[in-house]
Short mmCIF file of C-alpha atoms in Angstrom, two decimals:
data_model
loop_
_atom_site.label_atom_id
_atom_site.label_comp_id
_atom_site.label_asym_id
_atom_site.label_seq_id
_atom_site.Cartn_x
_atom_site.Cartn_y
_atom_site.Cartn_z
CA UNK A 1 282.90 -31.67 123.61
CA UNK A 2 279.56 -30.23 124.27
CA UNK A 3 276.17 -30.88 124.26
CA UNK A 4 275.65 -33.65 126.48
CA UNK A 5 272.24 -34.30 127.90
CA UNK A 6 271.29 -36.14 131.61
CA UNK A 7 267.33 -37.06 132.05
CA UNK A 8 266.33 -37.71 135.37
CA UNK A 9 262.74 -39.98 135.80
CA UNK A 10 260.88 -40.95 138.43
CA UNK A 11 259.93 -44.80 137.44
CA UNK A 12 256.24 -45.13 136.47
CA UNK A 13 253.40 -44.94 139.50
CA UNK A 14 254.09 -48.36 140.87
CA UNK A 15 252.05 -50.39 143.31
CA UNK A 16 252.49 -48.58 146.30
CA UNK A 17 251.62 -45.26 144.91
CA UNK A 18 248.18 -47.17 143.99
CA UNK A 19 248.16 -48.11 147.56
CA UNK A 20 249.09 -45.27 149.09
CA UNK A 21 251.94 -46.47 151.10
CA UNK A 22 255.34 -45.87 151.88
CA UNK A 23 257.04 -48.27 150.22
CA UNK A 24 260.92 -47.10 150.06
CA UNK A 25 263.25 -49.99 149.76
CA UNK A 26 260.36 -52.74 149.07
CA UNK A 27 260.71 -54.20 145.71
CA UNK A 28 257.42 -53.39 144.05
CA UNK A 29 256.61 -53.46 140.94
CA UNK A 30 254.48 -50.59 138.45
CA UNK A 31 250.70 -50.17 138.63
CA UNK A 32 248.75 -50.71 135.04
CA UNK A 33 248.99 -46.96 135.27
CA UNK A 34 253.07 -46.97 135.70
CA UNK A 35 254.13 -49.20 133.15
CA UNK A 36 251.83 -47.21 130.42
CA UNK A 37 253.18 -43.34 131.74
CA UNK A 38 256.98 -45.25 131.18
CA UNK A 39 256.40 -46.39 127.76
CA UNK A 40 254.47 -42.92 127.11
CA UNK A 41 257.81 -41.12 128.00
CA UNK A 42 260.09 -43.32 125.98
CA UNK A 43 257.31 -42.06 123.12
CA UNK A 44 257.91 -39.19 124.72
CA UNK A 45 261.94 -38.92 124.25
CA UNK A 46 261.73 -40.47 120.86
CA UNK A 47 259.59 -38.39 119.47
CA UNK A 48 262.01 -35.18 120.57
CA UNK A 49 264.62 -37.36 119.05
CA UNK A 50 266.79 -38.46 122.61
CA UNK A 51 269.36 -40.38 121.53
CA UNK A 52 272.02 -41.85 124.70
CA UNK A 53 275.16 -43.12 125.72
CA UNK A 54 274.56 -45.02 129.28
CA UNK A 55 271.22 -46.20 130.83
CA UNK A 56 271.24 -45.78 134.79
CA UNK A 57 268.64 -47.04 137.80
CA UNK A 58 268.35 -48.41 140.99
CA UNK A 59 267.96 -51.70 141.88
CA UNK A 60 264.08 -51.93 142.53
CA UNK A 61 262.41 -53.21 139.80
CA UNK A 62 259.93 -50.09 139.55
CA UNK A 63 263.01 -48.44 138.16
CA UNK A 64 264.41 -51.20 136.40
CA UNK A 65 261.00 -52.20 134.12
CA UNK A 66 260.42 -48.39 133.39
CA UNK A 67 264.04 -48.71 131.86
CA UNK A 68 263.59 -50.76 130.42
CA UNK A 69 260.09 -49.76 129.02
CA UNK A 70 262.01 -46.62 128.32
CA UNK A 71 264.25 -48.21 125.79
CA UNK A 72 262.14 -50.72 123.95
CA UNK A 73 260.32 -47.22 122.39
CA UNK A 74 263.35 -45.25 121.98
CA UNK A 75 264.28 -48.24 120.71
CA UNK A 76 267.74 -48.65 122.41
CA UNK A 77 267.39 -51.21 124.13
CA UNK A 78 270.95 -51.96 123.36
CA UNK A 79 272.53 -49.84 125.56
CA UNK A 80 274.81 -50.36 128.68
CA UNK A 81 272.86 -50.03 132.16
CA UNK A 82 274.20 -49.60 135.22
CA UNK A 83 272.68 -50.90 138.43
CA UNK A 84 273.25 -48.85 141.97
CA UNK A 85 271.56 -48.96 145.04
CA UNK A 86 272.42 -45.39 145.43
CA UNK A 87 270.21 -44.57 143.46
CA UNK A 88 267.45 -46.65 145.83
CA UNK A 89 264.75 -44.24 147.32
CA UNK A 90 264.46 -43.30 150.52
CA UNK A 91 264.70 -45.84 153.01
CA UNK A 92 261.63 -45.22 154.96
CA UNK A 93 262.87 -47.64 157.71
CA UNK A 94 260.40 -49.24 160.33
CA UNK A 95 257.53 -47.11 158.04
CA UNK A 96 258.71 -49.13 155.21
CA UNK A 97 255.14 -51.13 154.07
CA UNK A 98 252.82 -48.92 155.53
CA UNK A 99 249.75 -47.19 154.56
CA UNK A 100 250.05 -43.87 155.09
CA UNK A 101 246.86 -42.81 155.85
CA UNK A 102 246.66 -45.35 158.71
CA UNK A 103 250.03 -43.57 160.22
CA UNK A 104 248.76 -40.63 160.50
CA UNK A 105 245.62 -41.89 161.95
CA UNK A 106 248.15 -44.15 164.68
CA UNK A 107 250.54 -41.02 164.83
CA UNK A 108 249.31 -38.11 163.92
CA UNK A 109 249.74 -35.96 160.68
CA UNK A 110 251.96 -33.62 162.15
CA UNK A 111 254.88 -36.34 163.11
CA UNK A 112 253.90 -38.21 159.34
CA UNK A 113 254.70 -35.26 157.36
CA UNK A 114 257.95 -34.18 159.47
CA UNK A 115 259.03 -38.00 158.85
CA UNK A 116 258.41 -37.54 154.95
CA UNK A 117 259.21 -34.07 154.40
CA UNK A 118 261.32 -32.21 156.77
CA UNK A 119 264.99 -31.80 155.33
CA UNK A 120 266.79 -34.54 158.95
CA UNK A 121 264.17 -36.04 160.81
CA UNK A 122 264.58 -39.89 160.45
CA UNK A 123 261.49 -42.63 160.85
CA UNK A 124 261.67 -44.97 163.22
CA UNK A 125 264.34 -47.53 162.39
CA UNK A 126 264.25 -50.99 161.31
CA UNK A 127 266.57 -53.61 163.87
CA UNK A 128 269.43 -55.02 161.85
CA UNK A 129 268.76 -58.66 161.81
CA UNK A 130 265.58 -57.92 160.71
CA UNK A 131 264.16 -59.34 157.40
CA UNK A 132 263.06 -56.18 156.37
CA UNK A 133 267.43 -54.42 156.38
CA UNK A 134 268.71 -54.74 153.08
CA UNK A 135 272.09 -56.52 154.88
CA UNK A 136 269.88 -59.59 155.21
CA UNK A 137 269.12 -59.32 151.08
CA UNK A 138 270.94 -61.30 148.88
CA UNK A 139 270.95 -57.86 146.08
CA UNK A 140 273.08 -56.13 148.49
CA UNK A 141 275.71 -58.55 149.82
CA UNK A 142 278.25 -57.34 147.92
CA UNK A 143 278.10 -53.54 150.18
CA UNK A 144 279.62 -53.44 153.57
CA UNK A 145 276.44 -53.57 156.16
CA UNK A 146 277.84 -50.51 157.24
CA UNK A 147 276.62 -48.57 154.68
CA UNK A 148 273.17 -50.01 154.40
CA UNK A 149 270.46 -47.59 156.15
CA UNK A 150 268.05 -48.88 158.69
CA UNK A 151 265.94 -45.68 157.82
CA UNK A 152 267.19 -42.30 156.26
CA UNK A 153 266.14 -38.82 156.22
CA UNK A 154 266.52 -36.48 153.41
CA UNK A 155 269.67 -35.34 154.30
CA UNK A 156 271.00 -38.75 154.71
CA UNK A 157 269.64 -39.45 151.55
CA UNK A 158 271.55 -37.11 149.87
CA UNK A 159 274.42 -37.81 151.35
CA UNK A 160 274.32 -40.94 150.30
CA UNK A 161 273.51 -40.24 146.29
CA UNK A 162 275.99 -37.62 146.30
CA UNK A 163 278.91 -40.21 145.29
CA UNK A 164 277.25 -41.48 142.40
CA UNK A 165 276.84 -38.49 141.00
CA UNK A 166 280.50 -37.39 141.88
CA UNK A 167 281.76 -40.75 140.69
CA UNK A 168 279.91 -41.94 137.94
CA UNK A 169 277.98 -39.49 136.28
CA UNK A 170 279.49 -36.07 136.41
CA UNK A 171 282.84 -37.62 134.17
CA UNK A 172 280.44 -39.71 131.72
CA UNK A 173 278.40 -35.94 130.96
CA UNK A 174 282.19 -34.31 131.10
CA UNK A 175 283.05 -36.82 128.23
CA UNK A 176 280.23 -35.02 126.46
CA UNK A 177 277.85 -38.36 127.73
CA UNK A 178 274.25 -38.07 127.18
CA UNK A 179 272.76 -40.01 130.07
CA UNK A 180 269.22 -41.57 131.23
CA UNK A 181 268.51 -42.00 135.21
CA UNK A 182 265.19 -43.61 136.10
CA UNK A 183 264.90 -43.22 139.82
CA UNK A 184 262.72 -42.37 142.80
CA UNK A 185 261.64 -39.32 144.23
CA UNK A 186 263.70 -38.89 147.17
CA UNK A 187 266.49 -39.48 145.27
CA UNK A 188 265.65 -36.96 142.07
CA UNK A 189 265.44 -34.48 144.82
CA UNK A 190 269.11 -35.10 145.92
CA UNK A 191 270.41 -34.51 142.47
CA UNK A 192 267.82 -31.77 141.82
CA UNK A 193 268.86 -29.69 145.09
CA UNK A 194 272.57 -30.44 143.93
CA UNK A 195 272.69 -29.47 140.59
CA UNK A 196 269.73 -26.02 140.71
CA UNK A 197 271.55 -25.45 143.91
CA UNK A 198 269.09 -25.15 146.28
CA UNK A 199 268.50 -24.79 149.91
CA UNK A 200 267.01 -27.50 152.21
CA UNK A 201 263.73 -26.37 152.73
CA UNK A 202 263.43 -25.05 148.85
CA UNK A 203 264.58 -29.27 148.38
CA UNK A 204 262.11 -30.91 150.77
CA UNK A 205 258.91 -29.10 148.60
CA UNK A 206 260.28 -30.08 145.67
CA UNK A 207 256.71 -31.67 144.07
CA UNK A 208 258.29 -35.00 141.18
CA UNK A 209 256.21 -36.36 139.62
CA UNK A 210 255.93 -39.82 137.83
CA UNK A 211 257.45 -40.95 134.90
CA UNK A 212 258.12 -37.36 133.69
CA UNK A 213 261.93 -36.94 131.73
CA UNK A 214 263.43 -33.68 133.42
CA UNK A 215 265.96 -32.89 130.37
CA UNK A 216 269.25 -31.03 131.63
CA UNK A 217 271.08 -29.91 129.07
CA UNK A 218 275.17 -29.64 130.50
CA UNK A 219 278.32 -27.72 129.81
CA UNK A 220 281.55 -29.22 129.10
CA UNK A 221 282.10 -29.33 132.49
CA UNK A 222 278.82 -31.09 133.61
CA UNK A 223 277.35 -27.96 134.82
CA UNK A 224 273.91 -27.48 133.66
CA UNK A 225 273.01 -25.26 131.32
CA UNK A 226 269.01 -25.32 131.97
CA UNK A 227 266.35 -27.87 132.98
CA UNK A 228 263.11 -27.92 132.08
CA UNK A 229 260.65 -31.08 131.65
CA UNK A 230 259.43 -33.05 128.80
CA UNK A 231 255.40 -32.62 128.78
CA UNK A 232 253.24 -35.06 127.69
CA UNK A 233 251.84 -33.99 123.90
CA UNK A 234 249.01 -35.34 121.96
CA UNK A 235 251.00 -36.01 118.79
CA UNK A 236 253.27 -38.55 120.28
CA UNK A 237 250.22 -40.45 122.76
CA UNK A 238 249.32 -43.17 119.86
CA UNK A 239 251.13 -46.59 119.70
CA UNK A 240 253.13 -45.79 116.94
CA UNK A 241 255.45 -42.89 117.52
CA UNK A 242 257.28 -40.54 114.91
CA UNK A 243 260.19 -42.41 113.72
CA UNK A 244 263.90 -40.31 114.27
#
């Protein structure tokens, strides 16, 4: 039972990316460019003949809308979809919604860089009674409040993401099922770090492009054999993708 593929993809450019914000769990949509990035990624996967058995996303609209664009372009909108808070972006705590340049001006570049990219430094937390705490958002009502973050480091995000890999994604891959997972930059760092056996130092320097599929070819035990990004091609950037 071989040939399963895992495609990981960061959502298309969001309004938060466009405005240079700490977005985190703030539920901002895609920018106009992000919508096109998502459609282009779907056309690219269709051009290469990708067929999936299931699709996964976070509970934030920028991944859900990216996924739907991809499935529309793939002509696979009928696929079962699964959403999980464990695939949400890193929670940036009290930084969420702030402009990154303004935050640098207030706290200094070194401090902000530590909050953004160090492995185990946590940004300032939101208060449990804050409207910005996920425990006060109805979409997370079924999740124990003690599991929901007030702020996360990269290490904490990895700890939150890996149970979804172990309990949901890996068993499906071991059954030979190919999966499309649309998520966020920090979540992709966590998954890539685990799959590729990276050190904390290597993990925190990973740069993850928006709207670009990362393909893992899996063996029958669910271990990666090779991986590569699908690079855009002039052949498939037009409005009419070639048929399967």
